Amino acid sequence: MHTHATDRPIRFTNLPEHVVGGFRPAAGPGAGWIPFAIKLDDFEGVGLATGAHSPAGELVLDLGLKGWHRLRIAHNPALRLWLDGETGYCEQPGDPSAVRDMVLPAADFTGRRLHIAPVRGADRSLEARIFMIEAEPCDGPAVNHRNLIVTNDGHGVFY
């Protein structure tokens, strides 16, 4: 995967404006997705958050991207993400006390939207905060790109 020197990343800092169908904030983080203001050294914006046990489901964001891009998503503590047409999701665990910058594999975003959901399940339900999304244009997947089938993180094998 190659990024051209002239291609600058596109930073999305007002996330509610990209929610498909319009964003309707919940009464609070325990009731669903809410917006929150961000002011950091590099940017100001509006992020999205929800509580650990809220009924919040997935959000669908239309970033209006065309062609191949690699996304970087500043979030904590964990999110589930996928694109239109994908049958599974990518989950990135994180630390609730720090903002994590997750880099997703390159994908062709032409006509595709980003789906974001909090981690929910019988064993755990986590709050979710999304601070910013950045899209870096690229030529496509690396020559040695392979779909991940199994990984071993030293503690177990995951399918």
PDB file of C-alpha atoms in Angstrom:
ATOM      1  CA  MET A   1       0.000   0.000   0.000  1.00  0.00           C
ATOM      2  CA  HIS A   2       1.442   3.354  -0.961  1.00  0.00           C
ATOM      3  CA  THR A   3       0.332   6.834  -0.022  1.00  0.00           C
ATOM      4  CA  HIS A   4       1.231   9.610  -2.405  1.00  0.00           C
ATOM      5  CA  ALA A   5       3.197  12.504  -0.879  1.00  0.00           C
ATOM      6  CA  THR A   6       0.637  14.963  -2.264  1.00  0.00           C
ATOM      7  CA  ASP A   7      -2.347  13.142  -0.732  1.00  0.00           C
ATOM      8  CA  ARG A   8      -3.165  14.695   2.607  1.00  0.00           C
ATOM      9  CA  PRO A   9      -5.248  12.879   5.207  1.00  0.00           C
ATOM     10  CA  ILE A  10      -8.849  14.034   5.567  1.00  0.00           C
ATOM     11  CA  ARG A  11      -9.785  14.714   9.191  1.00  0.00           C
ATOM     12  CA  PHE A  12     -13.404  14.304  10.296  1.00  0.00           C
ATOM     13  CA  THR A  13     -13.856  16.232  13.536  1.00  0.00           C
ATOM     14  CA  ASN A  14     -17.626  16.814  13.607  1.00  0.00           C
ATOM     15  CA  LEU A  15     -18.790  13.211  13.728  1.00  0.00           C
ATOM     16  CA  PRO A  16     -22.542  13.786  14.306  1.00  0.00           C
ATOM     17  CA  GLU A  17     -22.846  15.548  10.932  1.00  0.00           C
ATOM     18  CA  HIS A  18     -21.825  12.305   9.160  1.00  0.00           C
ATOM     19  CA  VAL A  19     -24.469  10.068  10.778  1.00  0.00           C
ATOM     20  CA  VAL A  20     -26.760   8.682   8.065  1.00  0.00           C
ATOM     21  CA  GLY A  21     -30.343   9.855   8.516  1.00  0.00           C
ATOM     22  CA  GLY A  22     -29.285  12.682  10.825  1.00  0.00           C
ATOM     23  CA  PHE A  23     -28.030  12.429  14.379  1.00  0.00           C
ATOM     24  CA  ARG A  24     -30.572  12.512  17.202  1.00  0.00           C
ATOM     25  CA  PRO A  25     -28.792  12.782  20.567  1.00  0.00           C
ATOM     26  CA  ALA A  26     -30.044  10.695  23.485  1.00  0.00           C
ATOM     27  CA  ALA A  27     -31.019  12.236  26.833  1.00  0.00           C
ATOM     28  CA  GLY A  28     -27.652  11.142  28.272  1.00  0.00           C
ATOM     29  CA  PRO A  29     -24.896   8.531  27.895  1.00  0.00           C
ATOM     30  CA  GLY A  30     -27.044   5.924  29.648  1.00  0.00           C
ATOM     31  CA  ALA A  31     -29.799   6.409  27.071  1.00  0.00           C
ATOM     32  CA  GLY A  32     -27.827   6.121  23.813  1.00  0.00           C
ATOM     33  CA  TRP A  33     -25.354   8.078  21.684  1.00  0.00           C
ATOM     34  CA  ILE A  34     -24.565  11.660  22.688  1.00  0.00           C
ATOM     35  CA  PRO A  35     -22.274  14.330  21.190  1.00  0.00           C
ATOM     36  CA  PHE A  36     -19.418  15.847  23.204  1.00  0.00           C
ATOM     37  CA  ALA A  37     -17.115  18.785  22.545  1.00  0.00           C
ATOM     38  CA  ILE A  38     -13.384  18.192  22.061  1.00  0.00           C
ATOM     39  CA  LYS A  39     -10.604  20.759  22.271  1.00  0.00           C
ATOM     40  CA  LEU A  40      -7.052  19.505  21.868  1.00  0.00           C
ATOM     41  CA  ASP A  41      -3.810  21.092  20.687  1.00  0.00           C
ATOM     42  CA  ASP A  42      -4.279  19.777  17.130  1.00  0.00           C
ATOM     43  CA  PHE A  43      -8.020  20.239  16.610  1.00  0.00           C
ATOM     44  CA  GLU A  44     -11.437  21.083  17.978  1.00  0.00           C
ATOM     45  CA  GLY A  45     -14.525  19.105  17.179  1.00  0.00           C
ATOM     46  CA  VAL A  46     -17.540  17.110  18.257  1.00  0.00           C
ATOM     47  CA  GLY A  47     -17.199  13.437  19.108  1.00  0.00           C
ATOM     48  CA  LEU A  48     -19.720  10.718  19.917  1.00  0.00           C
ATOM     49  CA  ALA A  49     -20.112   8.719  23.135  1.00  0.00           C
ATOM     50  CA  THR A  50     -22.399   6.220  24.831  1.00  0.00           C
ATOM     51  CA  GLY A  51     -22.537   4.527  28.228  1.00  0.00           C
ATOM     52  CA  ALA A  52     -21.611   0.934  28.997  1.00  0.00           C
ATOM     53  CA  HIS A  53     -25.153  -0.280  29.574  1.00  0.00           C
ATOM     54  CA  SER A  54     -27.062   2.065  27.288  1.00  0.00           C
ATOM     55  CA  PRO A  55     -29.332   0.688  24.565  1.00  0.00           C
ATOM     56  CA  ALA A  56     -27.137   2.362  21.902  1.00  0.00           C
ATOM     57  CA  GLY A  57     -26.790   0.300  18.753  1.00  0.00           C
ATOM     58  CA  GLU A  58     -24.695   0.855  15.671  1.00  0.00           C
ATOM     59  CA  LEU A  59     -24.167   4.219  14.040  1.00  0.00           C
ATOM     60  CA  VAL A  60     -23.712   4.423  10.280  1.00  0.00           C
ATOM     61  CA  LEU A  61     -21.409   7.213   9.087  1.00  0.00           C
ATOM     62  CA  ASP A  62     -21.208   8.402   5.497  1.00  0.00           C
ATOM     63  CA  LEU A  63     -17.759   9.943   5.136  1.00  0.00           C
ATOM     64  CA  GLY A  64     -18.238  10.580   1.412  1.00  0.00           C
ATOM     65  CA  LEU A  65     -14.933   8.909   0.541  1.00  0.00           C
ATOM     66  CA  LYS A  66     -14.163   7.571  -2.911  1.00  0.00           C
ATOM     67  CA  GLY A  67     -11.331   5.194  -3.687  1.00  0.00           C
ATOM     68  CA  TRP A  68      -8.863   3.511  -1.363  1.00  0.00           C
ATOM     69  CA  HIS A  69      -8.264   4.921   2.114  1.00  0.00           C
ATOM     70  CA  ARG A  70      -6.804   3.769   5.405  1.00  0.00           C
ATOM     71  CA  LEU A  71      -8.765   4.993   8.453  1.00  0.00           C
ATOM     72  CA  ARG A  72      -7.342   6.094  11.779  1.00  0.00           C
ATOM     73  CA  ILE A  73      -9.917   6.316  14.549  1.00  0.00           C
ATOM     74  CA  ALA A  74      -9.164   8.010  17.875  1.00  0.00           C
ATOM     75  CA  HIS A  75     -11.333   6.305  20.504  1.00  0.00           C
ATOM     76  CA  ASN A  76     -11.549   4.613  23.879  1.00  0.00           C
ATOM     77  CA  PRO A  77     -11.966   2.070  25.321  1.00  0.00           C
ATOM     78  CA  ALA A  78     -13.165  -0.255  22.518  1.00  0.00           C
ATOM     79  CA  LEU A  79     -15.260  -0.222  19.334  1.00  0.00           C
ATOM     80  CA  ARG A  80     -16.625  -2.591  16.734  1.00  0.00           C
ATOM     81  CA  LEU A  81     -16.317  -1.362  13.141  1.00  0.00           C
ATOM     82  CA  TRP A  82     -17.201  -2.608   9.665  1.00  0.00           C
ATOM     83  CA  LEU A  83     -18.054  -1.317   6.203  1.00  0.00           C
ATOM     84  CA  ASP A  84     -21.166  -1.834   4.102  1.00  0.00           C
ATOM     85  CA  GLY A  85     -21.092  -5.328   2.630  1.00  0.00           C
ATOM     86  CA  GLU A  86     -18.845  -6.898   5.288  1.00  0.00           C
ATOM     87  CA  THR A  87     -20.223  -9.842   7.255  1.00  0.00           C
ATOM     88  CA  GLY A  88     -18.002  -9.384  10.303  1.00  0.00           C
ATOM     89  CA  TYR A  89     -16.589  -6.569  12.383  1.00  0.00           C
ATOM     90  CA  CYS A  90     -13.168  -5.473  13.569  1.00  0.00           C
ATOM     91  CA  GLU A  91     -12.968  -5.004  17.329  1.00  0.00           C
ATOM     92  CA  GLN A  92     -10.144  -3.063  18.870  1.00  0.00           C
ATOM     93  CA  PRO A  93      -9.848  -3.318  22.644  1.00  0.00           C
ATOM     94  CA  GLY A  94      -8.326  -0.435  24.485  1.00  0.00           C
ATOM     95  CA  ASP A  95      -7.629   1.303  27.747  1.00  0.00           C
ATOM     96  CA  PRO A  96     -10.510   3.378  29.169  1.00  0.00           C
ATOM     97  CA  SER A  97      -8.003   5.819  30.675  1.00  0.00           C
ATOM     98  CA  ALA A  98      -6.248   6.656  27.390  1.00  0.00           C
ATOM     99  CA  VAL A  99      -7.247   7.588  23.850  1.00  0.00           C
ATOM    100  CA  ARG A 100      -6.219   4.920  21.356  1.00  0.00           C
ATOM    101  CA  ASP A 101      -5.488   5.634  17.722  1.00  0.00           C
ATOM    102  CA  MET A 102      -6.724   2.581  15.801  1.00  0.00           C
ATOM    103  CA  VAL A 103      -5.517   2.095  12.225  1.00  0.00           C
ATOM    104  CA  LEU A 104      -7.775  -0.032  10.025  1.00  0.00           C
ATOM    105  CA  PRO A 105      -6.615  -1.934   6.933  1.00  0.00           C
ATOM    106  CA  ALA A 106      -6.937  -0.084   3.631  1.00  0.00           C
ATOM    107  CA  ALA A 107     -10.286  -0.449   1.886  1.00  0.00           C
ATOM    108  CA  ASP A 108     -12.090   0.853  -1.167  1.00  0.00           C
ATOM    109  CA  PHE A 109     -14.645   3.288   0.270  1.00  0.00           C
ATOM    110  CA  THR A 110     -16.425   4.044  -2.992  1.00  0.00           C
ATOM    111  CA  GLY A 111     -20.140   3.758  -2.211  1.00  0.00           C
ATOM    112  CA  ARG A 112     -19.475   2.339   1.273  1.00  0.00           C
ATOM    113  CA  ARG A 113     -20.329   3.633   4.715  1.00  0.00           C
ATOM    114  CA  LEU A 114     -18.647   3.034   8.072  1.00  0.00           C
ATOM    115  CA  HIS A 115     -20.600   1.191  10.783  1.00  0.00           C
ATOM    116  CA  ILE A 116     -19.591   1.789  14.408  1.00  0.00           C
ATOM    117  CA  ALA A 117     -21.004  -0.040  17.434  1.00  0.00           C
ATOM    118  CA  PRO A 118     -20.163  -0.250  21.118  1.00  0.00           C
ATOM    119  CA  VAL A 119     -18.926  -3.575  22.471  1.00  0.00           C
ATOM    120  CA  ARG A 120     -21.940  -5.481  23.803  1.00  0.00           C
ATOM    121  CA  GLY A 121     -22.173  -9.071  24.965  1.00  0.00           C
ATOM    122  CA  ALA A 122     -22.912 -11.487  27.773  1.00  0.00           C
ATOM    123  CA  ASP A 123     -19.368 -11.245  29.126  1.00  0.00           C
ATOM    124  CA  ARG A 124     -18.929  -7.459  28.878  1.00  0.00           C
ATOM    125  CA  SER A 125     -20.544  -4.239  27.805  1.00  0.00           C
ATOM    126  CA  LEU A 126     -18.302  -1.215  27.405  1.00  0.00           C
ATOM    127  CA  GLU A 127     -18.830   2.494  27.023  1.00  0.00           C
ATOM    128  CA  ALA A 128     -17.601   3.999  23.763  1.00  0.00           C
ATOM    129  CA  ARG A 129     -16.081   7.366  22.890  1.00  0.00           C
ATOM    130  CA  ILE A 130     -15.047   8.359  19.367  1.00  0.00           C
ATOM    131  CA  PHE A 131     -12.939  11.516  19.219  1.00  0.00           C
ATOM    132  CA  MET A 132     -11.948  11.822  15.568  1.00  0.00           C
ATOM    133  CA  ILE A 133     -11.633   9.904  12.300  1.00  0.00           C
ATOM    134  CA  GLU A 134      -8.872  10.500   9.760  1.00  0.00           C
ATOM    135  CA  ALA A 135      -8.814   9.016   6.242  1.00  0.00           C
ATOM    136  CA  GLU A 136      -5.485   8.668   4.466  1.00  0.00           C
ATOM    137  CA  PRO A 137      -5.709   8.129   0.683  1.00  0.00           C
ATOM    138  CA  CYS A 138      -3.708   5.152  -0.586  1.00  0.00           C
ATOM    139  CA  ASP A 139      -3.309   3.075  -3.749  1.00  0.00           C
ATOM    140  CA  GLY A 140      -4.833  -0.128  -2.383  1.00  0.00           C
ATOM    141  CA  PRO A 141      -3.869  -3.103  -0.258  1.00  0.00           C
ATOM    142  CA  ALA A 142      -0.245  -4.086   0.171  1.00  0.00           C
ATOM    143  CA  VAL A 143       1.076  -6.672  -2.288  1.00  0.00           C
ATOM    144  CA  ASN A 144       1.360  -9.214   0.526  1.00  0.00           C
ATOM    145  CA  HIS A 145      -2.129  -8.428   1.920  1.00  0.00           C
ATOM    146  CA  ARG A 146      -3.957 -11.486   3.238  1.00  0.00           C
ATOM    147  CA  ASN A 147      -7.246 -11.840   5.061  1.00  0.00           C
ATOM    148  CA  LEU A 148      -6.618 -12.806   8.684  1.00  0.00           C
ATOM    149  CA  ILE A 149      -8.064 -16.212   9.502  1.00  0.00           C
ATOM    150  CA  VAL A 150      -6.395 -17.021  12.832  1.00  0.00           C
ATOM    151  CA  THR A 151      -4.117 -15.119  15.195  1.00  0.00           C
ATOM    152  CA  ASN A 152      -2.205 -16.100  18.323  1.00  0.00           C
ATOM    153  CA  ASP A 153      -1.513 -13.265  20.755  1.00  0.00           C
ATOM    154  CA  GLY A 154       0.482 -15.435  23.162  1.00  0.00           C
ATOM    155  CA  HIS A 155      -2.547 -16.101  25.360  1.00  0.00           C
ATOM    156  CA  GLY A 156      -4.715 -18.067  22.958  1.00  0.00           C
ATOM    157  CA  VAL A 157      -5.678 -18.717  19.364  1.00  0.00           C
ATOM    158  CA  PHE A 158      -8.532 -16.643  17.920  1.00  0.00           C
ATOM    159  CA  TYR A 159     -10.513 -17.356  14.745  1.00  0.00           C
TER     160      TYR A 159
END
